[in-house]
Short mmCIF file of N, CA and C in Angstrom, two decimals:
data_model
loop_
_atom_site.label_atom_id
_atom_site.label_comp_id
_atom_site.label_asym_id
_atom_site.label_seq_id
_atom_site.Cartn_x
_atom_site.Cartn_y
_atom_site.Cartn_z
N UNK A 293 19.88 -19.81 -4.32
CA UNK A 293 19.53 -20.40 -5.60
C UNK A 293 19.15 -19.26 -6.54
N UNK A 294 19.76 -19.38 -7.72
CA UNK A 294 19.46 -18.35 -8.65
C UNK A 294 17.58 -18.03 -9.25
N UNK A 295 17.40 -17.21 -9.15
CA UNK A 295 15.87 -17.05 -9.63
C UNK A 295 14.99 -17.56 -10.66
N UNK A 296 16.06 -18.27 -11.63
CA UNK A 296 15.75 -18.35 -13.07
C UNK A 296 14.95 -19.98 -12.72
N UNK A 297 16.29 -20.85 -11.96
CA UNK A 297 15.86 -22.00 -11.02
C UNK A 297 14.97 -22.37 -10.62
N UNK A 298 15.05 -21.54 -9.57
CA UNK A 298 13.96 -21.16 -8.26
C UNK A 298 12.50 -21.44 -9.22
N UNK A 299 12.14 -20.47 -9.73
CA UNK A 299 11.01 -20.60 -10.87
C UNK A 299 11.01 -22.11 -11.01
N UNK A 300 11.99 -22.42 -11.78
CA UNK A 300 11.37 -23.73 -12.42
C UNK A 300 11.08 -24.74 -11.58
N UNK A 301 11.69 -24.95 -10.66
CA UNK A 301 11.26 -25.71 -9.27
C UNK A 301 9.98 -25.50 -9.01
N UNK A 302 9.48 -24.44 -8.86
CA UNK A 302 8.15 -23.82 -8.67
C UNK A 302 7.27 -24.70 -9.09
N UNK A 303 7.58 -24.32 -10.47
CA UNK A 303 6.62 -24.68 -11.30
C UNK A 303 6.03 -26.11 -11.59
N UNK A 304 7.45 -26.81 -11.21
CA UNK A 304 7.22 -28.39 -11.02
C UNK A 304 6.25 -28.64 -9.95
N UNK A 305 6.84 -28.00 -8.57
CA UNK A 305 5.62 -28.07 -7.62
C UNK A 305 4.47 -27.62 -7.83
N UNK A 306 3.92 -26.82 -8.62
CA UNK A 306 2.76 -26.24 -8.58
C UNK A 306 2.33 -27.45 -9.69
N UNK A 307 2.74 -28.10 -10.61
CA UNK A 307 2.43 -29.41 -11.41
C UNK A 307 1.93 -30.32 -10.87
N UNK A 308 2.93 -30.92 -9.90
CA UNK A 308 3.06 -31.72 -9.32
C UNK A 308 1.51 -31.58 -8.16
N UNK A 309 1.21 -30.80 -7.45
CA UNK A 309 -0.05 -30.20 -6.58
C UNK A 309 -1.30 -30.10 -7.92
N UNK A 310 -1.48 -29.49 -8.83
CA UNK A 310 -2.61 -29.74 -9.09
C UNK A 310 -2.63 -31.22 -9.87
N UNK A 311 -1.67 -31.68 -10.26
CA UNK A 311 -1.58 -33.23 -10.87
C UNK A 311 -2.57 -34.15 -9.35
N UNK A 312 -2.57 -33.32 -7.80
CA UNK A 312 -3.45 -34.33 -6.93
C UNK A 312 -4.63 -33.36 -6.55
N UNK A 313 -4.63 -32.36 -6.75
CA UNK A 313 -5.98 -31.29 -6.32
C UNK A 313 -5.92 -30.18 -7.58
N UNK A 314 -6.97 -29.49 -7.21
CA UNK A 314 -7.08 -27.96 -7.69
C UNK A 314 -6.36 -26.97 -7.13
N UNK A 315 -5.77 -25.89 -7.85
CA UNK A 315 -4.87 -25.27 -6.90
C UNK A 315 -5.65 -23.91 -6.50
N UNK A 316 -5.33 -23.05 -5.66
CA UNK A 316 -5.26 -21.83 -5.27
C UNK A 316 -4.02 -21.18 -4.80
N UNK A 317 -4.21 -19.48 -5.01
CA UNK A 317 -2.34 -18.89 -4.43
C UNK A 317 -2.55 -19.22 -3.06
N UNK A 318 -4.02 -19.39 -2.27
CA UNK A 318 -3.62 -19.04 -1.05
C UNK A 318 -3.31 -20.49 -0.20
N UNK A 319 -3.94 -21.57 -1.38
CA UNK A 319 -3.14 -22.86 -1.32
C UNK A 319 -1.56 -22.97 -1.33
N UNK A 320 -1.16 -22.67 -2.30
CA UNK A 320 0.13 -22.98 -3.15
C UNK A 320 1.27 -22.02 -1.92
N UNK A 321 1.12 -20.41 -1.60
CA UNK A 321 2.00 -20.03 -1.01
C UNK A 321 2.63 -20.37 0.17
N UNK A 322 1.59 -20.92 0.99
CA UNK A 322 2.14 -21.83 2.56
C UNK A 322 3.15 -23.38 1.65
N UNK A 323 2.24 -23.84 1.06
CA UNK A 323 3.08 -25.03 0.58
C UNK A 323 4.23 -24.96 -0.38
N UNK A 324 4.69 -23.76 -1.06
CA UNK A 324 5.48 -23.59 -1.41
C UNK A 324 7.11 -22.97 -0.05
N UNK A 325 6.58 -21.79 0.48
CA UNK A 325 7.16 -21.68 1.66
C UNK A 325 7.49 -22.97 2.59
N UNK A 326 6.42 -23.60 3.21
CA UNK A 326 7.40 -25.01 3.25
C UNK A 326 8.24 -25.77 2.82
N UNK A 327 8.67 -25.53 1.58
CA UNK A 327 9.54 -25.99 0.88
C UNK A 327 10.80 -25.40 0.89
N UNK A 328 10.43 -24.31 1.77
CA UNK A 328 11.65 -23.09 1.49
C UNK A 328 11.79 -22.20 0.42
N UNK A 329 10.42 -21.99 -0.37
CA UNK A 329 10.58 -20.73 -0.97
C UNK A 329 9.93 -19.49 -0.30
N UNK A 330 10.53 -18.55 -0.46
CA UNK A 330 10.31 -16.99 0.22
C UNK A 330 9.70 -16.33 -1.32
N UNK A 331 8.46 -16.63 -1.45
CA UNK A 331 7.38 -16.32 -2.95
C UNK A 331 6.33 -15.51 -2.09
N UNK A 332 5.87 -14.56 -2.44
CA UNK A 332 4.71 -13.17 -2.58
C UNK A 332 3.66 -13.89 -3.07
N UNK A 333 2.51 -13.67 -2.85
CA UNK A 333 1.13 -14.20 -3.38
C UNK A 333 1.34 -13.56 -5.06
N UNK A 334 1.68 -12.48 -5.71
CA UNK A 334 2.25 -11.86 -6.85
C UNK A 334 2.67 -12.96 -7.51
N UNK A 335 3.96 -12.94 -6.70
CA UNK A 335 4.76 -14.35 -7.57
C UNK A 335 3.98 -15.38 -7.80
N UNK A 336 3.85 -16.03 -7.14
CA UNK A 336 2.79 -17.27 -7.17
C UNK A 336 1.60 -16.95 -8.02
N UNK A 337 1.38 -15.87 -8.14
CA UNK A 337 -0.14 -15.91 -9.12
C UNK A 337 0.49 -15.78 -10.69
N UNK A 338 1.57 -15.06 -10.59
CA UNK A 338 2.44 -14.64 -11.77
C UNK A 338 2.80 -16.44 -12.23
N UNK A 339 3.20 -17.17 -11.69
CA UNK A 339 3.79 -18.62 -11.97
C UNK A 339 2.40 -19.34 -12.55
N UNK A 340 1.01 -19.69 -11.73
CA UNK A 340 0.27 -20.08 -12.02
C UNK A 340 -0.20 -19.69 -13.60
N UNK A 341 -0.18 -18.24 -13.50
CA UNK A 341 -0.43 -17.78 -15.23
C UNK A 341 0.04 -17.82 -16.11
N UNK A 342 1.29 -18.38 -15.74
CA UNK A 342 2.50 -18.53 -17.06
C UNK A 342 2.01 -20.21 -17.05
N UNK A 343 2.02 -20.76 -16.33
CA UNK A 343 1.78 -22.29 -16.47
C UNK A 343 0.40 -22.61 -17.34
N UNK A 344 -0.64 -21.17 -16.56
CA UNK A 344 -1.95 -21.14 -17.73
C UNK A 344 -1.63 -21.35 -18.94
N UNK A 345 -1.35 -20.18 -19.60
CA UNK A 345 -0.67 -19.56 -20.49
C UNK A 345 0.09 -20.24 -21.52
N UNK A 346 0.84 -21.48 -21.01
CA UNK A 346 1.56 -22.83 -21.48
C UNK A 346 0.44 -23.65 -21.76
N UNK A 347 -0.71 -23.63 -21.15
CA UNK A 347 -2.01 -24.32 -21.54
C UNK A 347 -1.53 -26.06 -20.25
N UNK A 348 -0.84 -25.80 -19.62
CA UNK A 348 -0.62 -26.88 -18.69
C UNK A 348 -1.50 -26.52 -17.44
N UNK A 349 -2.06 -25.81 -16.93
CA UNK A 349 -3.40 -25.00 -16.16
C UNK A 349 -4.60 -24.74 -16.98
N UNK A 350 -5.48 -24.94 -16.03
CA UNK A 350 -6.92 -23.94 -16.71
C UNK A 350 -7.27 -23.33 -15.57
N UNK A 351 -7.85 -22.18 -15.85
CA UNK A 351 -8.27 -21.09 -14.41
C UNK A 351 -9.69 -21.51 -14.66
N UNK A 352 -10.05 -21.54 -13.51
CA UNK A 352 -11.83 -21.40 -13.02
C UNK A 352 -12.09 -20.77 -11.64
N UNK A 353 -12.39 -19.02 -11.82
CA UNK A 353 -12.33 -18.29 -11.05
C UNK A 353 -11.36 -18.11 -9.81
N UNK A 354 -11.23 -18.96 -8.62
CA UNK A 354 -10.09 -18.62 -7.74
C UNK A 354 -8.72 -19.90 -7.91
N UNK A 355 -9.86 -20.81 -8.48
CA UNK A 355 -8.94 -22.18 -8.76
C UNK A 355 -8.17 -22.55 -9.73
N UNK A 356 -7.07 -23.10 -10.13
CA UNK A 356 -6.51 -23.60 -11.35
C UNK A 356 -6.64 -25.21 -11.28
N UNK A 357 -6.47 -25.78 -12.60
CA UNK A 357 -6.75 -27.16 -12.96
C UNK A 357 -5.81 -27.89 -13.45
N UNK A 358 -5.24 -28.95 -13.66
CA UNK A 358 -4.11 -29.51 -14.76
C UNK A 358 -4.79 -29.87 -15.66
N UNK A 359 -4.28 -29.69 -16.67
CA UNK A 359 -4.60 -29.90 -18.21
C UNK A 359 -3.91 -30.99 -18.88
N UNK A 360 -4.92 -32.08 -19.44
CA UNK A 360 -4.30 -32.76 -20.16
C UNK A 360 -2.55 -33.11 -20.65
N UNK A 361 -2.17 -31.54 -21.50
CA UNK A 361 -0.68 -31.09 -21.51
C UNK A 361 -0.39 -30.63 -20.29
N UNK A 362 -0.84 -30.51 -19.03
CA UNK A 362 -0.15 -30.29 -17.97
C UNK A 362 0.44 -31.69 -17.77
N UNK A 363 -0.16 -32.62 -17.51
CA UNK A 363 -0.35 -34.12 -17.07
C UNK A 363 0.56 -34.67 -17.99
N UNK A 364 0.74 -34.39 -19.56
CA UNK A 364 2.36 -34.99 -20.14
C UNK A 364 3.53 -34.48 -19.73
N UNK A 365 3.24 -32.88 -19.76
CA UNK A 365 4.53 -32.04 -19.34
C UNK A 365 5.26 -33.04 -17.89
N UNK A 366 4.18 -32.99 -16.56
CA UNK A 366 4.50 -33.32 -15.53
C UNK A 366 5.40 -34.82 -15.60
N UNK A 367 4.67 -35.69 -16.44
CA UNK A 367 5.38 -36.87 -16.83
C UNK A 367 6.58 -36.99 -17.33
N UNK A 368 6.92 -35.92 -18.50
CA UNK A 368 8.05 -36.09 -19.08
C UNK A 368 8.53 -35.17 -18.23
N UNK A 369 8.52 -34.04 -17.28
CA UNK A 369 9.53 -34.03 -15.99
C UNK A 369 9.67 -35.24 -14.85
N UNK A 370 8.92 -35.52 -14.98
CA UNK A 370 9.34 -37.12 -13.96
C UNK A 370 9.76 -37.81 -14.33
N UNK A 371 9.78 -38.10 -15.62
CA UNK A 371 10.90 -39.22 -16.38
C UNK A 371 12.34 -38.36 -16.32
N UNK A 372 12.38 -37.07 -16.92
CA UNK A 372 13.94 -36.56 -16.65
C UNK A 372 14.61 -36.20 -15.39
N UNK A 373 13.76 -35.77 -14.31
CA UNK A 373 14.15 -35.80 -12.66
C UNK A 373 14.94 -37.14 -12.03
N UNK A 374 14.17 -38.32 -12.49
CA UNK A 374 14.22 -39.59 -11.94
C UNK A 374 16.10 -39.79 -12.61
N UNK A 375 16.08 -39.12 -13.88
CA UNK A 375 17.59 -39.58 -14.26
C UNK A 375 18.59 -38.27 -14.02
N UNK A 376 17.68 -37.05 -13.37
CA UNK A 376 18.87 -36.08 -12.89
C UNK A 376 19.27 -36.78 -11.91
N UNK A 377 18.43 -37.36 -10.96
CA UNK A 377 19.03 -37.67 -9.68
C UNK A 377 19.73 -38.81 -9.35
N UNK A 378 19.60 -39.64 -10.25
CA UNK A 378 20.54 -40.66 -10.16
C UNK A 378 21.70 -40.19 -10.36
N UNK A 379 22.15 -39.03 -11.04
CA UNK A 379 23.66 -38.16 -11.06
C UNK A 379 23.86 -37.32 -10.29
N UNK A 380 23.05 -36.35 -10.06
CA UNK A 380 23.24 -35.45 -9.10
C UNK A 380 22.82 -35.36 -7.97
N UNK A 381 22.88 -36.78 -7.55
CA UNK A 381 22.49 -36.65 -5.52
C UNK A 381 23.66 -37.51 -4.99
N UNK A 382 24.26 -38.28 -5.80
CA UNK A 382 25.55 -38.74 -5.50
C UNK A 382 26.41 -37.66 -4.24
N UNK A 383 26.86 -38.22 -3.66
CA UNK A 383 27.83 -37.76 -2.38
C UNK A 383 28.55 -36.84 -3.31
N UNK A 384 29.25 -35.48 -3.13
CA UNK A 384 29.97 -34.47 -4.03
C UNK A 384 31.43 -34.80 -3.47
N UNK A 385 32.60 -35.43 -4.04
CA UNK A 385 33.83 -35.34 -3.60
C UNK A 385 34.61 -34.38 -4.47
N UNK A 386 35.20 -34.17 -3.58
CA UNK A 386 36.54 -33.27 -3.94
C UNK A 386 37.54 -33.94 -5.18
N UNK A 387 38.45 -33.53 -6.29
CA UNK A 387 38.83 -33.90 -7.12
C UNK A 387 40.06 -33.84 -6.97
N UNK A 388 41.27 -35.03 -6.60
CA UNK A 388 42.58 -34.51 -6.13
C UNK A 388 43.39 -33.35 -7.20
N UNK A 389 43.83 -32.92 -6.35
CA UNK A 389 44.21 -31.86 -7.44
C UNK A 389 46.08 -32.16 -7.93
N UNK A 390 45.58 -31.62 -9.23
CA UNK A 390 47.10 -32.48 -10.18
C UNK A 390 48.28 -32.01 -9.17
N UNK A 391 49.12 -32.96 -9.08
CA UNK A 391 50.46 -32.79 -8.49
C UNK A 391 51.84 -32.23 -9.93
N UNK A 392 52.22 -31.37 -9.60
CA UNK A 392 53.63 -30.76 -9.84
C UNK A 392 54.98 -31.58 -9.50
N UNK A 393 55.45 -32.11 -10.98
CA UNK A 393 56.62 -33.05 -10.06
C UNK A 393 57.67 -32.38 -10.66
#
């Protein structure tokens, strides 16, 4: 998966986690790795601060918080997820390919 991606996935999860707790990196990196990301405590602190930074986090010393605008952001990605996937989880078929007569 391209990196640019990868990130934004992230970031949903890290939404999505403090939308039910407070977060920490040393929270977030096992549960992100379960997911199958291969993320550095770096990365992960780097993601959390950009999400700060967006004002969708608040830091309080080791912990981060969702913010109000975290809590719409997260919503209006759950309203557009809910209609990616009704398109893009569909079975992927092959497209016959044009015949030459």
């Amino acid at each position: 998966m391209r990196a640019d991606i990868q990130n934004l996935f992230i970031g949903i999860h890290m939404l999505y986690h403090a939308h039910e707790r407070d977060l920490t990196i040393s929270d977030m990196q096992p549960e992100l790795e379960r997911h199958g990301y291969k993320v550095a405590d770096r990365e992960v602190k780097q993601e959390l601060e950009r999400l700060t930074a967006e004002n969708f986090l608040t830091s309080h010393g080791e912990g981060y918080s969702i913010t109000g605008a975290g809590i719409e952001e997260f919503k209006e990605i759950q309203k557009n997820l809910k209609e990616l996937c009704k398109e893009v989880l569909k079975p992927v078929q092959r497209k016959k390919a044009d015949t030459i007569a």
